[in-house]
mmCIF file of C-alpha atoms and ligand atoms in Angstrom:
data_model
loop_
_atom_site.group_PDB
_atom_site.id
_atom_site.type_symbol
_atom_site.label_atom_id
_atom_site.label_comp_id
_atom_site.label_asym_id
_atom_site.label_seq_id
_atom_site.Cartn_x
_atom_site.Cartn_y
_atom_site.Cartn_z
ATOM 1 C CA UNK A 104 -10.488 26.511 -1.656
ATOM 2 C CA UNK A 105 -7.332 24.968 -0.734
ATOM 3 C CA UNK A 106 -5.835 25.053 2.981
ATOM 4 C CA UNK A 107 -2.545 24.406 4.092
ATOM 5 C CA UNK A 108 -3.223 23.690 8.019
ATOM 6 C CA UNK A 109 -3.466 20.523 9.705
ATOM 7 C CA UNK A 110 -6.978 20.471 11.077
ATOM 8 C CA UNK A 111 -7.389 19.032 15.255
ATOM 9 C CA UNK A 112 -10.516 17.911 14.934
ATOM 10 C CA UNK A 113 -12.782 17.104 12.206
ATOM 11 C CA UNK A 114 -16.884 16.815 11.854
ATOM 12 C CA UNK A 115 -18.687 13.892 12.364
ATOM 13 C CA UNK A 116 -19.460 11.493 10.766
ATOM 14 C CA UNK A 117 -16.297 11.093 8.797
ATOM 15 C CA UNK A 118 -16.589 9.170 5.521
ATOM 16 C CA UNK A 119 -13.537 7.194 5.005
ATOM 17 C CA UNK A 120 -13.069 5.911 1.023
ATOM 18 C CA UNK A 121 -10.212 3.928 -0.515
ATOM 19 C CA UNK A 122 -10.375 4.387 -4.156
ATOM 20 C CA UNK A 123 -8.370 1.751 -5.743
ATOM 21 C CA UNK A 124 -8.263 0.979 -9.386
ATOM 22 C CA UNK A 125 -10.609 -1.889 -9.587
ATOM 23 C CA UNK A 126 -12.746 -1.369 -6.598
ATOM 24 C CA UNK A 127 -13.754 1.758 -4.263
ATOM 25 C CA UNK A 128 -14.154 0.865 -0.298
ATOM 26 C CA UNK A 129 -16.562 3.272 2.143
ATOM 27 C CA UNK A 130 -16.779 3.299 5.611
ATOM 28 C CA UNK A 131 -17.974 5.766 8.236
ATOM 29 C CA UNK A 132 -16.699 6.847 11.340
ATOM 30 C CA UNK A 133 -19.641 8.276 13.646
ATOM 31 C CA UNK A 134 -17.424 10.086 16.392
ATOM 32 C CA UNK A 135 -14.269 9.775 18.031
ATOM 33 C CA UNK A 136 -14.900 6.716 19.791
ATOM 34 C CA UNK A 137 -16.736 4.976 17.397
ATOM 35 C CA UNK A 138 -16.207 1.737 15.568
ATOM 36 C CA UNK A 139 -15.052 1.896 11.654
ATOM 37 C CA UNK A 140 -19.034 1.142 9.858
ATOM 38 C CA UNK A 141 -18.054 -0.573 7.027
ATOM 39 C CA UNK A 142 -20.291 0.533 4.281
ATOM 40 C CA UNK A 143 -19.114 -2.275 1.639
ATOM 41 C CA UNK A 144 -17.089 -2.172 -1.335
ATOM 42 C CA UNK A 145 -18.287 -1.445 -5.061
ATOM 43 C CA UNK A 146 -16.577 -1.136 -8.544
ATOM 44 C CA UNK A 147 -15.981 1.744 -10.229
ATOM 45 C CA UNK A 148 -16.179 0.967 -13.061
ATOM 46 C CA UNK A 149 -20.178 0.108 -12.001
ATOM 47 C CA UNK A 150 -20.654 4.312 -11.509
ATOM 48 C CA UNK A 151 -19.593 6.892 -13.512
ATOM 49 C CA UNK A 152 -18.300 9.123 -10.600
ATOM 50 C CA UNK A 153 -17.275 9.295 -6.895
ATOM 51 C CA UNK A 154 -20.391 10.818 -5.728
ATOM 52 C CA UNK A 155 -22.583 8.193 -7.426
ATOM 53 C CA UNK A 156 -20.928 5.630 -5.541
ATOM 54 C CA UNK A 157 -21.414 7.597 -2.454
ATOM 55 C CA UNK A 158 -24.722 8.318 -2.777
ATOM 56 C CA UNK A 159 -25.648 4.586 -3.684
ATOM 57 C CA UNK A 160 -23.241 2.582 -1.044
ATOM 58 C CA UNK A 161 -23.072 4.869 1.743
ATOM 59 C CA UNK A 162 -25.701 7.720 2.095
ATOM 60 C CA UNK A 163 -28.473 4.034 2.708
ATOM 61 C CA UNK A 164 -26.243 3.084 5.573
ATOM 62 C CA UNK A 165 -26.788 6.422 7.504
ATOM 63 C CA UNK A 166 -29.203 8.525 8.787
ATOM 64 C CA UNK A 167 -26.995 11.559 9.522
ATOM 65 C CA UNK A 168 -25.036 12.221 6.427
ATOM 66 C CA UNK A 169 -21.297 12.896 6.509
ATOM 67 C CA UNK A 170 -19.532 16.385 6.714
ATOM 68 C CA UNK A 171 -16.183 15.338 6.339
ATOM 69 C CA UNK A 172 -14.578 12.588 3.771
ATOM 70 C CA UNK A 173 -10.907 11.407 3.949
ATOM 71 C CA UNK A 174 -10.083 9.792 1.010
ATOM 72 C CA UNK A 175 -6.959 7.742 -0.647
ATOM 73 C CA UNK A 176 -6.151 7.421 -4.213
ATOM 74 C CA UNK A 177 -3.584 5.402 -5.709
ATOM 75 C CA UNK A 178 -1.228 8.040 -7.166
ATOM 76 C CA UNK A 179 -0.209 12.035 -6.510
ATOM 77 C CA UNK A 180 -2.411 14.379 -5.247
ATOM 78 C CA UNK A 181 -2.384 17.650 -7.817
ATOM 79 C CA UNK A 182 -4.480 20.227 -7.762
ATOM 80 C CA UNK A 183 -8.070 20.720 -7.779
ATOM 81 C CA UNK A 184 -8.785 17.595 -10.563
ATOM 82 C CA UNK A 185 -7.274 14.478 -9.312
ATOM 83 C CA UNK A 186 -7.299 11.701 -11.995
ATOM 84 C CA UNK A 187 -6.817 8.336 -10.798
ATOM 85 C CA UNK A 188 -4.095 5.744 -12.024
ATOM 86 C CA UNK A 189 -5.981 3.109 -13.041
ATOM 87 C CA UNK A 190 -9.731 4.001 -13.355
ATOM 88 C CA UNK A 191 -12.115 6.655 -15.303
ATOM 89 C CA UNK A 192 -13.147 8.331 -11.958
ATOM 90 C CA UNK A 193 -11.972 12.211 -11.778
ATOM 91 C CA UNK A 194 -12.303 13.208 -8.030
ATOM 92 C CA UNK A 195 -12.830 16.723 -7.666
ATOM 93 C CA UNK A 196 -12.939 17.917 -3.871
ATOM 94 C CA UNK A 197 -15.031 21.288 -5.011
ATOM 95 C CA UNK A 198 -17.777 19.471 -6.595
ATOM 96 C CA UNK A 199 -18.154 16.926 -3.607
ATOM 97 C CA UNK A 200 -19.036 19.385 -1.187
ATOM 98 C CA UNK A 201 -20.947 21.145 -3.637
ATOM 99 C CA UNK A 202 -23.094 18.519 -4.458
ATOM 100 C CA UNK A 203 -22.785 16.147 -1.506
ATOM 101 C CA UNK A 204 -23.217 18.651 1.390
ATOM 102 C CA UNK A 205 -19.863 17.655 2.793
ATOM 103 C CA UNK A 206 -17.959 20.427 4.870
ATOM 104 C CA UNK A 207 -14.488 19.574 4.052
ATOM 105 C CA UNK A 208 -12.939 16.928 1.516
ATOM 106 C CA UNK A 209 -9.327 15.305 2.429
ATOM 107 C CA UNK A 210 -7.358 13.417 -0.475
ATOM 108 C CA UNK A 211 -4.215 11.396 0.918
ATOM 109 C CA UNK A 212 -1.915 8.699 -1.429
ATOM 110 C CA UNK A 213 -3.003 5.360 -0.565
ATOM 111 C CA UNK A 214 0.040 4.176 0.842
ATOM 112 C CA UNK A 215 -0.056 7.281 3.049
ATOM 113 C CA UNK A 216 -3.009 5.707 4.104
ATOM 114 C CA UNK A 217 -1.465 2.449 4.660
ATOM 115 C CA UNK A 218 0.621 3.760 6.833
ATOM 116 C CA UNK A 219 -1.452 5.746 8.924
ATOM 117 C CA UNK A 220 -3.031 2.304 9.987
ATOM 118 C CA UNK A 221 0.135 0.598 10.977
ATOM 119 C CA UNK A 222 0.422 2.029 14.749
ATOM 120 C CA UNK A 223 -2.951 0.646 15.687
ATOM 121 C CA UNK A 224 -2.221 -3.289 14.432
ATOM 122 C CA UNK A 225 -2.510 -6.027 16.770
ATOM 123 C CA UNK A 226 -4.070 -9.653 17.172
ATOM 124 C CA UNK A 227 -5.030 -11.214 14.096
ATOM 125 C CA UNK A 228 -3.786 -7.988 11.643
ATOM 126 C CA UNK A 229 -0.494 -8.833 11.525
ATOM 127 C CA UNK A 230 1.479 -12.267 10.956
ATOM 128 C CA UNK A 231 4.820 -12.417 11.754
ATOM 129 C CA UNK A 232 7.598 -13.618 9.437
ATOM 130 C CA UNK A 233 11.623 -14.215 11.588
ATOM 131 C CA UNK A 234 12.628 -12.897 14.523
ATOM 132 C CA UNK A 235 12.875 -9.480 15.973
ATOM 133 C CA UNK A 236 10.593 -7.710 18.081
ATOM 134 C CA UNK A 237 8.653 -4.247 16.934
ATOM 135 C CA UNK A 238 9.780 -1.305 19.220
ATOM 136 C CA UNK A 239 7.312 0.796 21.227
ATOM 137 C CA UNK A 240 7.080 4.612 19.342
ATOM 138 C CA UNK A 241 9.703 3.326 16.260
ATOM 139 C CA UNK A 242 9.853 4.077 13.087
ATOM 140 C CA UNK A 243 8.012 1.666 11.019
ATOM 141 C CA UNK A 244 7.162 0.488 6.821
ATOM 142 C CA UNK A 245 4.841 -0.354 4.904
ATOM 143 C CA UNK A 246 5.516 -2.487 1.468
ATOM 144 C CA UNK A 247 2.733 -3.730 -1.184
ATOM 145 C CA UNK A 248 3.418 -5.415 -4.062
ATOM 146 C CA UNK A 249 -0.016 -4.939 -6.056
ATOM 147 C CA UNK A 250 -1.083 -3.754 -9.443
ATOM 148 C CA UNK A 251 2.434 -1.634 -9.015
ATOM 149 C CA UNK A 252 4.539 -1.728 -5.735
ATOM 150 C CA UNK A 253 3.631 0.680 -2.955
ATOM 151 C CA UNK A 254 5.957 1.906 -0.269
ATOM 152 C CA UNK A 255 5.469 4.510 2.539
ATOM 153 C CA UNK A 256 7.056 5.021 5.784
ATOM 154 C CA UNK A 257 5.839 5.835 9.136
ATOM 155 C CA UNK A 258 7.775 7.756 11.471
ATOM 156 C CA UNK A 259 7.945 8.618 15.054
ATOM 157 C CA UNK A 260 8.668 12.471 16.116
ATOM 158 C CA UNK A 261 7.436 14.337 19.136
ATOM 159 C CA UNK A 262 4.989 12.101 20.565
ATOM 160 C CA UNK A 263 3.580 12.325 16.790
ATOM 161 C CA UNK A 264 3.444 9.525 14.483
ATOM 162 C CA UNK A 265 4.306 11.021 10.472
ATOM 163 C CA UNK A 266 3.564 9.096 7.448
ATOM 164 C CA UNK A 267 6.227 9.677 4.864
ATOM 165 C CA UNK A 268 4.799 8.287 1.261
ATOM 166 C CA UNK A 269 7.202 9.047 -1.601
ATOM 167 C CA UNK A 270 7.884 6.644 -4.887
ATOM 168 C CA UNK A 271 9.997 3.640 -3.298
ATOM 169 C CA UNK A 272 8.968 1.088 -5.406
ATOM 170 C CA UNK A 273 10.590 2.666 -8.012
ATOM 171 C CA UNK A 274 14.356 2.269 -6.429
ATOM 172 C CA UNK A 275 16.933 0.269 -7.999
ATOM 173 C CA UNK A 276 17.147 -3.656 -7.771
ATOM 174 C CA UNK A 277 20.446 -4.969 -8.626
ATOM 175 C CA UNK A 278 21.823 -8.797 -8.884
ATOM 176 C CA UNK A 279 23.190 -10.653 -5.343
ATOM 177 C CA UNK A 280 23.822 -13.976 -6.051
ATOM 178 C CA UNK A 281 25.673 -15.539 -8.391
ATOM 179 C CA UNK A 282 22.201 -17.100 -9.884
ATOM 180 C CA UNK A 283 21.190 -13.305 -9.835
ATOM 181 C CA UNK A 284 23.713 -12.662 -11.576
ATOM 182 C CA UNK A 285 23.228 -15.413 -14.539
ATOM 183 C CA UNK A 286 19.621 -13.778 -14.219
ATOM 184 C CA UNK A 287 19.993 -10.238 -14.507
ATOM 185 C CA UNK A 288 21.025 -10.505 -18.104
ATOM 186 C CA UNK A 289 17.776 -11.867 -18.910
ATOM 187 C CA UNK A 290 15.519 -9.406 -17.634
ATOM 188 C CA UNK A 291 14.057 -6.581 -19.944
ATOM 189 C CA UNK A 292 15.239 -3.094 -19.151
ATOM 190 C CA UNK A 293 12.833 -0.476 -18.713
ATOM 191 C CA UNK A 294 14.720 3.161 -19.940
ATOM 192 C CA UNK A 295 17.596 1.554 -19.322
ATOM 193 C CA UNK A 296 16.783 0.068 -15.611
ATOM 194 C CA UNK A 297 15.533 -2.390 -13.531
ATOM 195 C CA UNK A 298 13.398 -0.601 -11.373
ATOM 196 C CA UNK A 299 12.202 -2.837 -7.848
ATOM 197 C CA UNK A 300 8.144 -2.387 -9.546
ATOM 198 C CA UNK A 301 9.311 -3.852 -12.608
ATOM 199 C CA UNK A 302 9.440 -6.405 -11.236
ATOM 200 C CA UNK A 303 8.090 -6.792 -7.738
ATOM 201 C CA UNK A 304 3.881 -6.230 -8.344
ATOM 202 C CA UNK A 305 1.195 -7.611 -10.243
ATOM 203 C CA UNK A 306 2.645 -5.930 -13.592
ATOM 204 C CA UNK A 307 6.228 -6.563 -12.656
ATOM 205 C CA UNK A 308 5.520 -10.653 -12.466
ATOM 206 C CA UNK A 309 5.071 -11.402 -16.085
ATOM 207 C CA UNK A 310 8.470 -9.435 -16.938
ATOM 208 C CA UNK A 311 10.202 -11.516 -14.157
ATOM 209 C CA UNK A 312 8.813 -14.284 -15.252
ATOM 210 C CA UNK A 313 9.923 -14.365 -18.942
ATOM 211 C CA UNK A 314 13.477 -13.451 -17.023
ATOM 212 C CA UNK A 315 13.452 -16.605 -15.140
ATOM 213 C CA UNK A 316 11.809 -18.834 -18.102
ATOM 214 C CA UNK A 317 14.544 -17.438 -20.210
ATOM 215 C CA UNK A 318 18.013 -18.488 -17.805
ATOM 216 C CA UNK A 319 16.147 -21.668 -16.918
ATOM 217 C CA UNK A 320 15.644 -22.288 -20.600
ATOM 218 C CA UNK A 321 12.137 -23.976 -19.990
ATOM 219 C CA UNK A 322 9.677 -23.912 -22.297
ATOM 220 C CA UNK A 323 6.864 -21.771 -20.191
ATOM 221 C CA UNK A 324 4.631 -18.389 -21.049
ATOM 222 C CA UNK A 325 2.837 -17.107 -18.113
ATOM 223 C CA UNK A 326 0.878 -13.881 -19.117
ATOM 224 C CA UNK A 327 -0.822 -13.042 -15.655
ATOM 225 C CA UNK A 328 0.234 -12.560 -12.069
ATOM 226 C CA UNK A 329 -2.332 -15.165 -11.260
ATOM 227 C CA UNK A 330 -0.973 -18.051 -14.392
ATOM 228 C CA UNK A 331 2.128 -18.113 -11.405
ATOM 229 C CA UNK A 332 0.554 -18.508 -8.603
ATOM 230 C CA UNK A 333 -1.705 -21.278 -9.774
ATOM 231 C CA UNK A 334 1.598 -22.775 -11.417
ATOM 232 C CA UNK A 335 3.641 -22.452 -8.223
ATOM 233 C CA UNK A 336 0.841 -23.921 -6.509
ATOM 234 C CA UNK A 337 1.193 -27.055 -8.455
ATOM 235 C CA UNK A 338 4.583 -27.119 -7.737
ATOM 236 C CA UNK A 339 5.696 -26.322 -11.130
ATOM 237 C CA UNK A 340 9.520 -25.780 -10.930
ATOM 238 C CA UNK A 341 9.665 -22.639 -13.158
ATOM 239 C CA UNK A 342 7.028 -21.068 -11.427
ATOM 240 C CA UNK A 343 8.662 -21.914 -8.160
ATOM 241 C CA UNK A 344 11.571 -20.229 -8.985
ATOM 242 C CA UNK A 345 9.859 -16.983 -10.177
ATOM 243 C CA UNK A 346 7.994 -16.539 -6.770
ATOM 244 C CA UNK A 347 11.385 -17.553 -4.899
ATOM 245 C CA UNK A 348 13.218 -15.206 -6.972
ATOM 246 C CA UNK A 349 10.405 -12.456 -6.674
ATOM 247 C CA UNK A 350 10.267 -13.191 -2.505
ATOM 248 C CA UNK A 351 14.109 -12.939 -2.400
ATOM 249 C CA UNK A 352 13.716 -9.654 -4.366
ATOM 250 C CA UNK A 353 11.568 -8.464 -1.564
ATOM 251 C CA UNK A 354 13.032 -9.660 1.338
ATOM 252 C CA UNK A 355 16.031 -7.539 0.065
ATOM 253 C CA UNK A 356 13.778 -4.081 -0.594
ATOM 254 C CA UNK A 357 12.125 -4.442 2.300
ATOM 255 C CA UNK A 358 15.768 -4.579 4.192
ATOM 256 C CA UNK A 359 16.672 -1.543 2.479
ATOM 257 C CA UNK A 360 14.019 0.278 3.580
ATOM 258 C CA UNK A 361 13.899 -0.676 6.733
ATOM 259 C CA UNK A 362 17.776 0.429 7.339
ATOM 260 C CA UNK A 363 17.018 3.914 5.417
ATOM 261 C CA UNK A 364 14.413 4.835 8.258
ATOM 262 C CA UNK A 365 16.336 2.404 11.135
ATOM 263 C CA UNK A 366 12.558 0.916 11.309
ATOM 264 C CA UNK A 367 12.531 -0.589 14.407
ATOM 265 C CA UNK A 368 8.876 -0.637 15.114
ATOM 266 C CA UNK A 369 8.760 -3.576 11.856
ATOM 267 C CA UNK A 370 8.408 -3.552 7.959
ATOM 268 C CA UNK A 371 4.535 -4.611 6.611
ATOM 269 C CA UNK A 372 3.654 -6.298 3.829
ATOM 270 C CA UNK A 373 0.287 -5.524 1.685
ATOM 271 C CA UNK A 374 -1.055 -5.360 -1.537
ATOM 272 C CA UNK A 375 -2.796 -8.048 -3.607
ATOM 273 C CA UNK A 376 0.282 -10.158 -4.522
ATOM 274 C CA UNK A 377 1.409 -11.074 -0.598
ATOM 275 C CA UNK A 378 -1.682 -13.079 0.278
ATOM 276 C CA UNK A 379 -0.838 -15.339 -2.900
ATOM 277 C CA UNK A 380 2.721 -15.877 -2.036
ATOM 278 C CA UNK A 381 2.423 -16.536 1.941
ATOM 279 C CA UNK A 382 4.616 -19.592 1.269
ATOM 280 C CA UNK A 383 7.623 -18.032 -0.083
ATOM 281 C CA UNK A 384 7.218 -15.218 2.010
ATOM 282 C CA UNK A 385 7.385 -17.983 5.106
ATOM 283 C CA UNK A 386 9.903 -20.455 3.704
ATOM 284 C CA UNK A 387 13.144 -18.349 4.926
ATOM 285 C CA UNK A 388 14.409 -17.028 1.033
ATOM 286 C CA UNK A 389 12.175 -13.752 2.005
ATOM 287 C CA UNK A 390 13.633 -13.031 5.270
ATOM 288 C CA UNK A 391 17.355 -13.977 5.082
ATOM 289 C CA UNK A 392 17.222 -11.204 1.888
ATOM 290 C CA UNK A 393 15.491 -9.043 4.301
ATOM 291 C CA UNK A 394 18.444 -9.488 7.156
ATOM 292 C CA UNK A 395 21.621 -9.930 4.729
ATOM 293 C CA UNK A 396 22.864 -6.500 4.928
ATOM 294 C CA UNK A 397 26.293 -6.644 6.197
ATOM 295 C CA UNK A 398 27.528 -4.933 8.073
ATOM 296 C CA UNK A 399 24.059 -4.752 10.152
ATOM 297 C CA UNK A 400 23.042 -8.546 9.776
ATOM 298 C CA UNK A 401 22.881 -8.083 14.019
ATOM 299 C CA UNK A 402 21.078 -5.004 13.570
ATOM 300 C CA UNK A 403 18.461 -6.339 10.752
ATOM 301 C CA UNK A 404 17.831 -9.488 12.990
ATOM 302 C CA UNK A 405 15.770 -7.683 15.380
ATOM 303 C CA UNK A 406 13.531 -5.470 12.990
ATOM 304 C CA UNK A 407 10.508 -7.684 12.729
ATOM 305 C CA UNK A 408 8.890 -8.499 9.428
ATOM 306 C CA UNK A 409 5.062 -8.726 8.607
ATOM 307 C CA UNK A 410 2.547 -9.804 6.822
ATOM 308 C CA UNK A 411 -0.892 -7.585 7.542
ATOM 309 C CA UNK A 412 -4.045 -9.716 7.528
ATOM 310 C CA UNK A 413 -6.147 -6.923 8.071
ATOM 311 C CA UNK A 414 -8.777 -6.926 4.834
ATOM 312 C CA UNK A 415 -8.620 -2.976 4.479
ATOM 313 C CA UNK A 416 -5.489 -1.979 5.326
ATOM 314 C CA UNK A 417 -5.851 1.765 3.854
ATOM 315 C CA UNK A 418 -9.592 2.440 5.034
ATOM 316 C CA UNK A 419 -8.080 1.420 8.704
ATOM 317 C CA UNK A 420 -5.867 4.030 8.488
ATOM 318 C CA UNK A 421 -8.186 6.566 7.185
ATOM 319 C CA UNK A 422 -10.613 5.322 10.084
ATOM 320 C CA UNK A 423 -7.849 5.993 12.762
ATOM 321 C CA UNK A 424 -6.767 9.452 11.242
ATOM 322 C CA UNK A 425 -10.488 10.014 11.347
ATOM 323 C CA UNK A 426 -10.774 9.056 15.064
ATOM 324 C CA UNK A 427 -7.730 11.108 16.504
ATOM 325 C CA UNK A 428 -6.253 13.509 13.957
ATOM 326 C CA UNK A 429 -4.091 14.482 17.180
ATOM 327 C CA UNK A 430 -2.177 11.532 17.015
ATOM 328 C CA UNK A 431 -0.318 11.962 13.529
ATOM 329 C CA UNK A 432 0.902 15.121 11.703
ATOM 330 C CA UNK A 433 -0.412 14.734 8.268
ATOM 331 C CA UNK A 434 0.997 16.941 5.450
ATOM 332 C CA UNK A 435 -2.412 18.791 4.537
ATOM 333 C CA UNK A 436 -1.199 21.186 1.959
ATOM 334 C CA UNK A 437 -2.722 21.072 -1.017
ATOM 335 C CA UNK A 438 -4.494 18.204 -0.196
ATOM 336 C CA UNK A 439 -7.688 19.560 2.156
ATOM 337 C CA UNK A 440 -10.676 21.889 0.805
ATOM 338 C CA UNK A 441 -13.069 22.965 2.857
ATOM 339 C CA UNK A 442 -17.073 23.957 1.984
ATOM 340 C CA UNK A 443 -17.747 27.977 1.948
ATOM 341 C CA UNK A 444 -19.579 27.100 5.018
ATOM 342 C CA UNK A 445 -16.708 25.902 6.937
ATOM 343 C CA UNK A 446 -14.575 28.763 6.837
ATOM 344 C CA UNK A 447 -14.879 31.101 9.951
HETATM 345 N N1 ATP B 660 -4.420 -15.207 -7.738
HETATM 346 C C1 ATP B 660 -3.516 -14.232 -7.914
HETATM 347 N N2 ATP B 660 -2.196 -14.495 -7.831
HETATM 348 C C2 ATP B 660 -1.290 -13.513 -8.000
HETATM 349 N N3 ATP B 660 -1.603 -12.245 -8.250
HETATM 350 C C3 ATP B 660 -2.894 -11.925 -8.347
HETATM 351 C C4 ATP B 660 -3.920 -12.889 -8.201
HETATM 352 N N4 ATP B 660 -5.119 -12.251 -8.369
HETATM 353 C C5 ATP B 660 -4.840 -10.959 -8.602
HETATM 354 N N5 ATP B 660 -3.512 -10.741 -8.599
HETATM 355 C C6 ATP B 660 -2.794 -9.495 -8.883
HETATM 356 O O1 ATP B 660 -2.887 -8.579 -7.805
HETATM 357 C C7 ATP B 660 -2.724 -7.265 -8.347
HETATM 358 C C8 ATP B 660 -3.760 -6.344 -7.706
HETATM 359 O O2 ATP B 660 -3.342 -6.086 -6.409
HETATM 360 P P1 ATP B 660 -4.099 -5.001 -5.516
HETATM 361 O O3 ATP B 660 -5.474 -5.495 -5.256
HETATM 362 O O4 ATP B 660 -3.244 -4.696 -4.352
HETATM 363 O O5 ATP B 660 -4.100 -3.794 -6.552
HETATM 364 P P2 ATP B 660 -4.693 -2.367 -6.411
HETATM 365 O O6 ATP B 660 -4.595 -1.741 -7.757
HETATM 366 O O7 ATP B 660 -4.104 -1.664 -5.260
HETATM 367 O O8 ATP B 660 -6.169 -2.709 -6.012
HETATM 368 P P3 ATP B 660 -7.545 -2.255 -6.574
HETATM 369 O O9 ATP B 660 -8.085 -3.481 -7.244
HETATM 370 O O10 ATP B 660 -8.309 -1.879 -5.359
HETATM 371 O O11 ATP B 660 -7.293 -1.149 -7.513
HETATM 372 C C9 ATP B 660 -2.907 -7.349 -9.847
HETATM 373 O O12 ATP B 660 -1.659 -7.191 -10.486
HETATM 374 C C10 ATP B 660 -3.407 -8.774 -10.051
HETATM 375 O O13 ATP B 660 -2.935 -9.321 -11.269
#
């Protein structure tokens, strides 16, 4: 059965799962005050459904098994069979309570997730790249260049915090600079475009970097995300420019998302990519695309920029929906089902 209201209140314990296309994260969340149990992470490609890996990483860790489980895939939520992007798995809400005893199964986007985690960062979560300063109750972003690039926003209404995920890594990237303009010529359309994911993630990086091989006529062929990296880390000049071109790139999505929503409480960075490219992200090329938007270079100079630390950025915000479903008006239709049990 499929509900449209937001629920106040959920029962304990909550299991909280990230369901990613490599790996699937658990944790549990005992009550409202609790701490976020991390129950580990496992592959899925090690179990041939979600409630395997439920039953094998999480129902050891607890005595009291959960009624509730809040969990994000990577890609839409339709209907009552949810495939996921990149992995076998098939999560199907009705046969998890059915066969796990849960009362009531949520399924958010991941990046929905993402965001729902951004309000509670602090401390060591967050590293800040350039000025600004994050307003109190502002709107805020979340970016993540990983296996594609992830965008969702998270906005303040009515003492309520609202995370808005949609498909923004797909909007258009167009040439600067005049060397993005000797570039652009060199990069492979996709249906006719250069979408930002085409090139900004983890399957992006090999198109951009035939792009960049290609205008800097250098002999080079770099087949994974990770071939750059390495490259760049031995300072190899091509593979320099790629991550300098792919940070700039960035710095100047990032900007446009953070004037679409005026996010004034800061723009995050995630996803597997960022860790790897902390240099270029740092070096200045990242942030001056982020804050040259004239006529609101004044404007962009006090939205912070960040890069989040945290190790599990969408099970933290599944954790703090968990906690206080008060706090944030999640869009439940179509997305909640709740156990014959549960319905009054
Ligand atoms: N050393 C590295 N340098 C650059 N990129 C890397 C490196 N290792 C992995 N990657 C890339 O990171 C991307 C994966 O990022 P991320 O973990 O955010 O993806 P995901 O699909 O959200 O995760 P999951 O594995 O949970 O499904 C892949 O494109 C991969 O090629």
């Amino acid at each position: 059965m499929s509900l449209s209201a937001n629920p106040k209140s959920f029962a304990y314990p909550v299991l909280v799962a990230d369901i990613g296309g490599t790996n699937a994260r658990f944790a549990l969340v005992d009550n409202t005050d609790a701490p976020t149990r991390m129950c580990g992470k496992t592959a899925t490609a090690d179990h041939p459904d979600i409630s395997s890996a439920i039953r094998t990483a999480v129902f050891p860790e607890t005595d009291i098994k959960p009624r509730t489980a809040i969990i994000a895939v990577a890609g839409p939520v339709t209907g009552d069979i949810i495939p996921l992007t990149n992995a076998a798995w098939v999560i199907e809400p009705l046969k998890m309570i059915a066969g796990l005893g849960l009362e009531e199964v949520i399924v958010l986007n991941d990046f929905e997730a993402q965001a729902l985690a951004l309000p509670g960062y602090g401390g060591g979560d967050i590293e800040q790249v350039g000025t600004g300063t994050a307003r109190q109750a502002s709107a805020k972003f979340v970016l993540g260049p990983g296996t594609g690039l992830g965008a969702a926003a998270m906005i303040y209404a009515s003492e309520t915090w609202v995370p808005v995920p949609g498909e923004g890594g797909h909007v258009e990237l167009g040439p600067v600079t005049p060397e993005d303009f000797e570039l652009w010529p060199h990069i492979e359309r996709y249906h006719g475009r250069v979408g930002a994911e085409q090139l900004l993630s983890g399957t992006g990086l090999p198109r951009l970097a035939r792009a960049v091989t290609s205008y800097m006529k250098a002999e080079r062929q770099f087949d994974t995300p990770a071939s750059i990296t390495m490259a760049a880390d031995d300072n190899d000049p091509v593979a320099v420019k790629i991550l300098e071109v792919f940070a700039r790139g960035l710095g100047r999505v990032a900007g446009d998302f953070a004037l679409t929503v005026l996010a004034r409480g800061g723009v995050y960075l995630t996803g597997g990519i960022t860790p790897r490219i902390t240099r270029f992200l740092t070096d200045g090329g990242f942030r001056a695309a982020f804050e040259a938007k004239a006529p609101h270079e004044a404007l962009m100079a006090k939205i912070p920029t960040f890069i989040v630390r945290h190790p599990d950025p969408a099970l933290e915000g599944l954790a703090s929906f968990a906690r206080a479903p008060d706090a944030f008006a999640v869009d439940m239709q179509g997305r909640q089902w709740v156990g014959a049990a549960s319905v009054a």
